[in-house]
Tab-separated table of C-alpha atoms in Angstrom:
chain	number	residue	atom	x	y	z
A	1	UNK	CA	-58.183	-25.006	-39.058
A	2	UNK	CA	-56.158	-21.832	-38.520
A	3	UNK	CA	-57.628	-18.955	-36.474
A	4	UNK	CA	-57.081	-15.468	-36.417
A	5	UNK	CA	-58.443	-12.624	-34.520
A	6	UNK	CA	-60.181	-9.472	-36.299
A	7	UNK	CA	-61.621	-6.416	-34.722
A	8	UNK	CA	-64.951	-5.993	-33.819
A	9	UNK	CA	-65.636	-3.218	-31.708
A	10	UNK	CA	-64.006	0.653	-31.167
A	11	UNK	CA	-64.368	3.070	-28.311
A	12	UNK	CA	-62.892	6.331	-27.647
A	13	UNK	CA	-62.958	9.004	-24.688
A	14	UNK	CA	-61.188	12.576	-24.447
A	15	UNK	CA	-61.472	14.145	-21.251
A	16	UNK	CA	-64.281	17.416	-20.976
A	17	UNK	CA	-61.345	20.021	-20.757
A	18	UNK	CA	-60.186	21.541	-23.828
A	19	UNK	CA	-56.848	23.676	-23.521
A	20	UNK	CA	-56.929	25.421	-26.920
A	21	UNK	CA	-53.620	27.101	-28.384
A	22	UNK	CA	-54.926	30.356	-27.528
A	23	UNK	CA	-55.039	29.366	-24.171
A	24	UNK	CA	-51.673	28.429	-24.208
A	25	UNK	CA	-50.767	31.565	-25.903
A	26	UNK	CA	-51.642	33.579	-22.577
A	27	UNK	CA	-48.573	32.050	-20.673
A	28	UNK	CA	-46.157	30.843	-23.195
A	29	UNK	CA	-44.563	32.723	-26.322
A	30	UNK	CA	-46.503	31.147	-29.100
A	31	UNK	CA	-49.192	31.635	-31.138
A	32	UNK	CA	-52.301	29.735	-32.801
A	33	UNK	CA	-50.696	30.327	-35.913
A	34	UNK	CA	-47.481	29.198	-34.535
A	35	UNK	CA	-48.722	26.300	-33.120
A	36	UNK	CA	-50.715	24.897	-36.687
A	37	UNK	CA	-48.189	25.769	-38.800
A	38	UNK	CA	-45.620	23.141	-36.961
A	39	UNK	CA	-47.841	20.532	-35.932
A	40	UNK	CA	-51.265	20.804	-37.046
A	41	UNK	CA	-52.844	20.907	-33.599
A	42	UNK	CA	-55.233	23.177	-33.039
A	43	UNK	CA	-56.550	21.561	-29.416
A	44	UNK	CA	-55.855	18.854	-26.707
A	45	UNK	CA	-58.140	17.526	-24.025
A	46	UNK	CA	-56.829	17.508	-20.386
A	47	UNK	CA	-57.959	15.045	-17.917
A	48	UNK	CA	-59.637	16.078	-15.062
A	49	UNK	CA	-58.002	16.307	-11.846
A	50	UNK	CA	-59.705	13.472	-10.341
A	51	UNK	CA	-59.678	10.924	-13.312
A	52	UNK	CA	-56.867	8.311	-13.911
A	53	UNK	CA	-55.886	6.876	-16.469
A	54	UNK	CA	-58.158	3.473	-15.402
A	55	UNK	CA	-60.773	6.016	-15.593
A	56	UNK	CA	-60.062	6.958	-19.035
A	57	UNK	CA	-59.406	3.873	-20.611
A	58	UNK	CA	-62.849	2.275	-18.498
A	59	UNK	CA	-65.484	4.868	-20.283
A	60	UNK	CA	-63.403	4.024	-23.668
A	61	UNK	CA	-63.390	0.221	-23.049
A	62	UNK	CA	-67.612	0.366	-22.367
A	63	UNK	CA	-68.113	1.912	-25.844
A	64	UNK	CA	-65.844	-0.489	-27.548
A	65	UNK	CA	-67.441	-3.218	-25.778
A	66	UNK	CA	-71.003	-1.454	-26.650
A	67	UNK	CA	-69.856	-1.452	-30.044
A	68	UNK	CA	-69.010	-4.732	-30.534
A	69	UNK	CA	-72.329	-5.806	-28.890
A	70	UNK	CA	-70.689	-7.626	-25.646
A	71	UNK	CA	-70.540	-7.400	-22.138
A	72	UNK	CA	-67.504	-7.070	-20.126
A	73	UNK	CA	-68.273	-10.746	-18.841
A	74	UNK	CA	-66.951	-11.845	-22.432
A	75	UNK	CA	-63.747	-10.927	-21.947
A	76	UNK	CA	-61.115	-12.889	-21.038
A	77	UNK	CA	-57.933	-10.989	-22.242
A	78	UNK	CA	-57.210	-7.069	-21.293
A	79	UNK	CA	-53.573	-5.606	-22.391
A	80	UNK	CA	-53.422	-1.919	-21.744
A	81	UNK	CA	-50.695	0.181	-23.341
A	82	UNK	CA	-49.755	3.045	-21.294
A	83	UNK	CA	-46.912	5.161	-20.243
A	84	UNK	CA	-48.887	7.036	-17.661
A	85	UNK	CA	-50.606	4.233	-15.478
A	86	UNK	CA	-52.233	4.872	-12.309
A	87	UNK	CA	-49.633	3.694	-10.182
A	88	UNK	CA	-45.954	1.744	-10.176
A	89	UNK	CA	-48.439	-1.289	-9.741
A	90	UNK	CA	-51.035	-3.000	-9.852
A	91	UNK	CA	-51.192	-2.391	-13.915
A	92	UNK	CA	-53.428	-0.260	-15.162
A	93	UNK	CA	-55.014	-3.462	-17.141
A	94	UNK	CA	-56.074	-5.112	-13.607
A	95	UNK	CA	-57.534	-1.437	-12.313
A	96	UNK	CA	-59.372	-1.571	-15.429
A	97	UNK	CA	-60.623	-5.458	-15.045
A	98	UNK	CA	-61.590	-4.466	-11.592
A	99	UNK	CA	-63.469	-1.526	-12.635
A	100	UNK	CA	-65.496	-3.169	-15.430
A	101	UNK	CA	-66.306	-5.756	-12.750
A	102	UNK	CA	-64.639	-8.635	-14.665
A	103	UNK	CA	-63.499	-10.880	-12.267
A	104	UNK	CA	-61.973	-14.297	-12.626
A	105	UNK	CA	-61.100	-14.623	-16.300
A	106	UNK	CA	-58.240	-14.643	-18.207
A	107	UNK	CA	-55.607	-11.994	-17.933
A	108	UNK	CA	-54.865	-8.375	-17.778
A	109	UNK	CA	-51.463	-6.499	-18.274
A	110	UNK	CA	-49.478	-3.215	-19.283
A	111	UNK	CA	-47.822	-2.653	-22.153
A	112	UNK	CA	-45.161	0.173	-22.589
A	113	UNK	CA	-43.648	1.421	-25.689
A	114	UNK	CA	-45.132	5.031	-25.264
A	115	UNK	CA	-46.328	6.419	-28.375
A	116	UNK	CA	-46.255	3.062	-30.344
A	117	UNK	CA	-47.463	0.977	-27.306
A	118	UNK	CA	-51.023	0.197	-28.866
A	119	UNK	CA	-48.914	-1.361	-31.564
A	120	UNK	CA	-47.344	-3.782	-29.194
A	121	UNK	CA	-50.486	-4.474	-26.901
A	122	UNK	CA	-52.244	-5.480	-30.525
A	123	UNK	CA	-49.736	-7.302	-31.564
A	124	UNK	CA	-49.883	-9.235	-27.587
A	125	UNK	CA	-53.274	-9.497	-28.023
A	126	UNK	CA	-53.278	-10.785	-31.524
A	127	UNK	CA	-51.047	-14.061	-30.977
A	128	UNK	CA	-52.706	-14.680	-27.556
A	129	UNK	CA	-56.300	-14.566	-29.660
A	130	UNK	CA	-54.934	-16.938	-32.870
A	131	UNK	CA	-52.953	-19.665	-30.355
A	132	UNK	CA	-56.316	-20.234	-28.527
A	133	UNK	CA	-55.459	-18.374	-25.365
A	134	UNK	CA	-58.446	-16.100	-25.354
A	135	UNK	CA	-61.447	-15.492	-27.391
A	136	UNK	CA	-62.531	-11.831	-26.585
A	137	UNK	CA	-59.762	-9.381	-26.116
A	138	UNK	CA	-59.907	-5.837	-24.608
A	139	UNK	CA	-57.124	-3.587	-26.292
A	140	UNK	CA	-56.568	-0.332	-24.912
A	141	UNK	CA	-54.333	2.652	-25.391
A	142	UNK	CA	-54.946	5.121	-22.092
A	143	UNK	CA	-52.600	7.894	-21.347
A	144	UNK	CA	-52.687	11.202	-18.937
A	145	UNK	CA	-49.439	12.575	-21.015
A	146	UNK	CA	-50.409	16.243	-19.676
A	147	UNK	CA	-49.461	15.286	-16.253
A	148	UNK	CA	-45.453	14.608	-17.295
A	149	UNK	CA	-45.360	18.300	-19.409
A	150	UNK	CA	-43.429	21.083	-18.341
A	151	UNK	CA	-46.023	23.451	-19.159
A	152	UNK	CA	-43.157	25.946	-19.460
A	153	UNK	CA	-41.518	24.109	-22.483
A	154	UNK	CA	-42.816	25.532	-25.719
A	155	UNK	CA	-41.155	22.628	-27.694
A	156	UNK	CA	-43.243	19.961	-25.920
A	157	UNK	CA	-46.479	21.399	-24.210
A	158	UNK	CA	-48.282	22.127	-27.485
A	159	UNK	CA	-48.260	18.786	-28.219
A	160	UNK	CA	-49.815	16.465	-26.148
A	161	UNK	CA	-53.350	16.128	-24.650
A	162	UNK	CA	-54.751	13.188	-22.709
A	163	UNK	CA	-57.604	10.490	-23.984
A	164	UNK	CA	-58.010	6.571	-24.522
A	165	UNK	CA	-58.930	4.243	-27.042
A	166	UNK	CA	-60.316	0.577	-26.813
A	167	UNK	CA	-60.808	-1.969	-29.604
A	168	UNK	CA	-62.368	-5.585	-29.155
A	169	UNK	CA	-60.732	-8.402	-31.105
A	170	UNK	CA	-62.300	-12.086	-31.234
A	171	UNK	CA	-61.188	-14.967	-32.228
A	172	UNK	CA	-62.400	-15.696	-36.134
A	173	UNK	CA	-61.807	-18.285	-38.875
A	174	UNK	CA	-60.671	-15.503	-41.440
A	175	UNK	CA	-57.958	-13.058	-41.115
A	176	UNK	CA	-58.594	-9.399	-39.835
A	177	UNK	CA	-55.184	-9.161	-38.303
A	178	UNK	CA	-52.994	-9.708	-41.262
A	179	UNK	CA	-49.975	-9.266	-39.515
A	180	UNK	CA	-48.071	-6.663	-36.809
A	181	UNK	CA	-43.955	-6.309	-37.684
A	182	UNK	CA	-42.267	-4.401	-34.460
A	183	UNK	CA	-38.662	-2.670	-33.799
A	184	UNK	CA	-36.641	-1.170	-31.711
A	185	UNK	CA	-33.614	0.409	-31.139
A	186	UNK	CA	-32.256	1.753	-27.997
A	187	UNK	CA	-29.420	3.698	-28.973
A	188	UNK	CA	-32.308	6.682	-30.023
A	189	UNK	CA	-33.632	6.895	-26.796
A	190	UNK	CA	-31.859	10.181	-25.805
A	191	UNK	CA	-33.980	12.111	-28.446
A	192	UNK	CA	-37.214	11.236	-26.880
A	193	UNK	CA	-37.478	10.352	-23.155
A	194	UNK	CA	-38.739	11.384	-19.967
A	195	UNK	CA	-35.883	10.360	-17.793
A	196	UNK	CA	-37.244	10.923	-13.917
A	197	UNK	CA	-37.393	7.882	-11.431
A	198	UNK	CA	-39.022	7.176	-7.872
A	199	UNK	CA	-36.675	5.992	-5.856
A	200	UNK	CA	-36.492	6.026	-2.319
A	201	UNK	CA	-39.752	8.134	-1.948
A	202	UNK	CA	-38.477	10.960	-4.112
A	203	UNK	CA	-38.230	11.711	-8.006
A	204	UNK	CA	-34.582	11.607	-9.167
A	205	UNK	CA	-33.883	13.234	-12.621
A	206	UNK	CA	-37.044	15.065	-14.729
A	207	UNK	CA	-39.897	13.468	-15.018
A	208	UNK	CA	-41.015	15.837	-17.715
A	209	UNK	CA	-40.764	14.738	-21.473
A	210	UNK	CA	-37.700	15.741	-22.900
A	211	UNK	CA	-37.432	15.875	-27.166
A	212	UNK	CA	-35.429	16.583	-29.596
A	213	UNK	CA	-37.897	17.863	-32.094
A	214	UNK	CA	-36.028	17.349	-35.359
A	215	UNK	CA	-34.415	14.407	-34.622
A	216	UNK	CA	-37.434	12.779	-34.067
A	217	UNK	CA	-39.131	14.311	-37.012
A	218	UNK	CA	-36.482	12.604	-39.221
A	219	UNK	CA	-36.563	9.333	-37.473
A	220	UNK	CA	-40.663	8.757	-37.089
A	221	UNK	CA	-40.929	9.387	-40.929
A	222	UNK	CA	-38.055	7.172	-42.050
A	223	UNK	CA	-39.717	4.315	-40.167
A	224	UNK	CA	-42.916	4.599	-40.234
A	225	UNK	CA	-42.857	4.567	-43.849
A	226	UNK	CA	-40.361	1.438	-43.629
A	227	UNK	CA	-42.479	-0.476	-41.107
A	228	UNK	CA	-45.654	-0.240	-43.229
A	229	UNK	CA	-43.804	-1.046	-46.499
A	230	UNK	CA	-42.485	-4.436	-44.928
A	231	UNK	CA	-46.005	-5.453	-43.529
A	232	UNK	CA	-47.169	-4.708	-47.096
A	233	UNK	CA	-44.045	-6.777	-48.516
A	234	UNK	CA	-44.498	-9.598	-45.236
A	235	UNK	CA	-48.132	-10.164	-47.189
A	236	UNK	CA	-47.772	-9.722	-50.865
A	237	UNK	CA	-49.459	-6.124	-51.065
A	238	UNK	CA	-48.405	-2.804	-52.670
A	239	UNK	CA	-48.934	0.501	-50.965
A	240	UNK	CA	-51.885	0.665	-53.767
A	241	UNK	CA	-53.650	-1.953	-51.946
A	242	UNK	CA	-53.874	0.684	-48.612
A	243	UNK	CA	-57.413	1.474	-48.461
A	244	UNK	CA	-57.207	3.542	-45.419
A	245	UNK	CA	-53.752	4.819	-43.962
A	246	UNK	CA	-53.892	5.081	-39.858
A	247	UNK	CA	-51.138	6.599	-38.172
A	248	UNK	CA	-49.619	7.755	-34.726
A	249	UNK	CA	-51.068	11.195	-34.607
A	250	UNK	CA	-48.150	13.059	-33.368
A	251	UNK	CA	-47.843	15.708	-35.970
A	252	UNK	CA	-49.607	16.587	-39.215
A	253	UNK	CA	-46.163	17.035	-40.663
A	254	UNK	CA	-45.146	13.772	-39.864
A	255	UNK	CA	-48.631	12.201	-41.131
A	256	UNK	CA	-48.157	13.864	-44.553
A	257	UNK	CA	-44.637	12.751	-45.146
A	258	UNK	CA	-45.340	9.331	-44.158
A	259	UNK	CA	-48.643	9.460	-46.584
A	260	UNK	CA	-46.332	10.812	-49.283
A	261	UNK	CA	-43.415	8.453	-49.211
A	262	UNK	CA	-46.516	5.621	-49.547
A	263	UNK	CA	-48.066	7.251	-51.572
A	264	UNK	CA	-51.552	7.244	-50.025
A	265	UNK	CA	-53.321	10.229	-51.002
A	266	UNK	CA	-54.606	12.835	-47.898
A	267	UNK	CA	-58.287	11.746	-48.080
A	268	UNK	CA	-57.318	8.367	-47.178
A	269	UNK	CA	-55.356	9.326	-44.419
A	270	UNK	CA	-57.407	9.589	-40.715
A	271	UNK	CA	-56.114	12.976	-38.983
A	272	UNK	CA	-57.405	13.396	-35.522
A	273	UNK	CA	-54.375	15.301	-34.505
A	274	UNK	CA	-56.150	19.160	-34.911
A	275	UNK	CA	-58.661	18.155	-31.701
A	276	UNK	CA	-56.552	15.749	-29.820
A	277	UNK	CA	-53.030	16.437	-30.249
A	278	UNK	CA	-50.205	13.375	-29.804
A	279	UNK	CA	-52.629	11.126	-27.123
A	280	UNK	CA	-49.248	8.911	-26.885
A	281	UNK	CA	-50.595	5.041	-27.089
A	282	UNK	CA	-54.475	5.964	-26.813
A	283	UNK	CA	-54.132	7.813	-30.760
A	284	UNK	CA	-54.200	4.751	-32.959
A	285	UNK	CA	-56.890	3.127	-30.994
A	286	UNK	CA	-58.929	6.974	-31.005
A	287	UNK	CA	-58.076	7.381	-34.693
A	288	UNK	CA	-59.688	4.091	-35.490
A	289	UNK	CA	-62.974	4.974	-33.381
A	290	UNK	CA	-62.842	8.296	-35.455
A	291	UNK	CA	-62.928	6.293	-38.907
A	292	UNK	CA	-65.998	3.905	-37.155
A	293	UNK	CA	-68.150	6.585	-36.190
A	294	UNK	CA	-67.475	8.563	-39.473
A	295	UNK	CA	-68.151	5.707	-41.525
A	296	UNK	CA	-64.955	5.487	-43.629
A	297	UNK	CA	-64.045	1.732	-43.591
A	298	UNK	CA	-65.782	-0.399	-45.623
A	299	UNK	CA	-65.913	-4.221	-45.483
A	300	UNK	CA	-62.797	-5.846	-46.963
A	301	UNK	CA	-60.997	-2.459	-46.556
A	302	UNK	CA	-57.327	-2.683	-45.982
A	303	UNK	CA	-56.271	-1.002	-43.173
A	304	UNK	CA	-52.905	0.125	-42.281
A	305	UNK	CA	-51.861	1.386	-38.936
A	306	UNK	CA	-48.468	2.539	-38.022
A	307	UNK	CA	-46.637	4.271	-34.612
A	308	UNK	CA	-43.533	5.297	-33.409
A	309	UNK	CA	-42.428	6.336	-30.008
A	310	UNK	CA	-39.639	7.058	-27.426
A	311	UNK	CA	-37.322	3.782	-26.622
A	312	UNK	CA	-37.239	4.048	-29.760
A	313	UNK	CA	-40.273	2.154	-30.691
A	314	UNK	CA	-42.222	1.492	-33.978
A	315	UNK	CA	-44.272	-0.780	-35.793
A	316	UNK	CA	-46.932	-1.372	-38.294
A	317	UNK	CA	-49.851	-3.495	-38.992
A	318	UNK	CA	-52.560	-4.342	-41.568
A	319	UNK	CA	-55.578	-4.733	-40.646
A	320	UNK	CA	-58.804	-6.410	-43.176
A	321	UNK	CA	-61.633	-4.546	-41.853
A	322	UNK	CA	-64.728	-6.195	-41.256
């Protein structure tokens, strides 16, 4: 009998602080106008001084987990995408087991891929559920991305906020993962990077993110479009067959050009971006929870979700909901 995994459960959490663009209009030379013409972002939440990214992705893991109707004790698989974790280790995936008091079962680790790391921890998590290796999985995108902004760059400030995301997947009998196709390619990563380093107790090069703003623009909507089309192709589907379109919220611009060259019309598309800005590897996972609680998917829906991100980093997946 094959098995599969499908998703059961979503969770979200944005931090209490909201840093409108008027705020940001105080101390840097932009404008709300400025700002929403570009990108589409209108707000981001900011983490609180005191909360880590564990802390985050723990509030957004108990609502998935509420969600799906379990308790933490179920789990026995926790992959945490993150580009922001707590620390240089432990991984943020065994602060989080500790903190759900989950102790003893199965495993917990960090993925990183930045912006397109939820695709990668899914796609973990996904294989580890079908081959038998867990039954209940804990997928989480968690990022503080405010904390690596130079809050004097206009080209990268206005666009990232902090938040998390959590889905549960179990193991099932029928497909809800259809199927996850990732890439890479390294020779990009100078467009998008935040090149700092600890070493020897002190930060060599910037640790603030560093873009190229039009490269990237290109780039992200050449392959997101590609990465969904071959997932669609990899399972005998047409871009007709998208029921529901769910993207890496970096930029409205990029969400519409992507939804174009599928040609998936706007109202099908989920756009969180306005409230949450780019949340890095939490959006996907936020942007689902978004659809959930609004009540767009329907059972038998065909989902399809699809990131890119610094390294560079993409993929896309289709999803069967319910």
């Amino acid at each position: 009998m094959m098995r599969y995994s499908r998703i059961i459960g979503t969770g979200g959490y944005l931090p209490e602080k909201i840093v409108t663009n008027d705020d940001l209009s105080k101390t840097l030379d932009t404008s709300d106008e400025w700002i929403q013409t570009r990108t589409g972002i209108r707000q981001r939440h900011i983490a609180a001084p005191e909360q880590e990214t564990s802390d985050l992705a723990l509030i957004a893991s108990q609502r998935a987990l509420a969600n799906a109707g379990l308790a933490a004790s179920d789990i026995d698989l926790i992959v945490v995408a993150t580009t922001t974790p707590d620390m240089v280790f432990p991984s943020t995936a065994c602060i989080l087991q500790d903190k759900l008091g989950i102790h003893n079962s199965g495993a917990a680790f960090d993925v990183q891929a930045v912006c397109s790391g939820f695709m990668f921890a899914l796609a973990t998590a996904d294989r580890m559920v079908a081959s038998g290796m867990a039954k209940n999985a804990l997928v989480v995108g968690a990022e503080t991305m405010t904390r690596i902004l130079d809050w004097n760059d206009r080209g990268t400030c206005i666009l990232f906020g902090d938040g998390a995301g959590a889905l549960v997947l179990q193991a099932s009998e029928t497909p809800g993962i259809l199927s996850t196709h990732l890439h890479s390619e390294g020779r990009q990563r100078h467009i998008l990077n935040a090149p700092g380093q600890v070493r020897d107790g002190r930060i060599y090069g910037t640790p603030f993110i560093h873009m190229d703003g039009g490269a990237v623009f290109r780039f992200a909507v050449q392959v997101l479009a590609e990465s969904t089309q071959e997932a669609l192709a990899h399972n005998g589907l047409q871009p007709s067959d998208i029921d529901w379109l769910v993207p890496h919220q970096a930029n409205a611009r990029i969400m519409d050009a992507t939804a174009k060259k599928l040609g998936v019309p706007p109202e099908r598309v989920i756009n969180t971006v306005a409230g949450q800005a780019n949340t890095s590897a939490a959006s996907i996972p936020l942007a689902m929870d978004h659809g959930v609680r609004h009540g767009c998917f329907k059972s038998g829906q065909l989902l399809a979700l699809a990131a890119v991100g610094g390294g560079f980093a993409w993929g896309a997946s289709l999803v069967r909901w319910g």
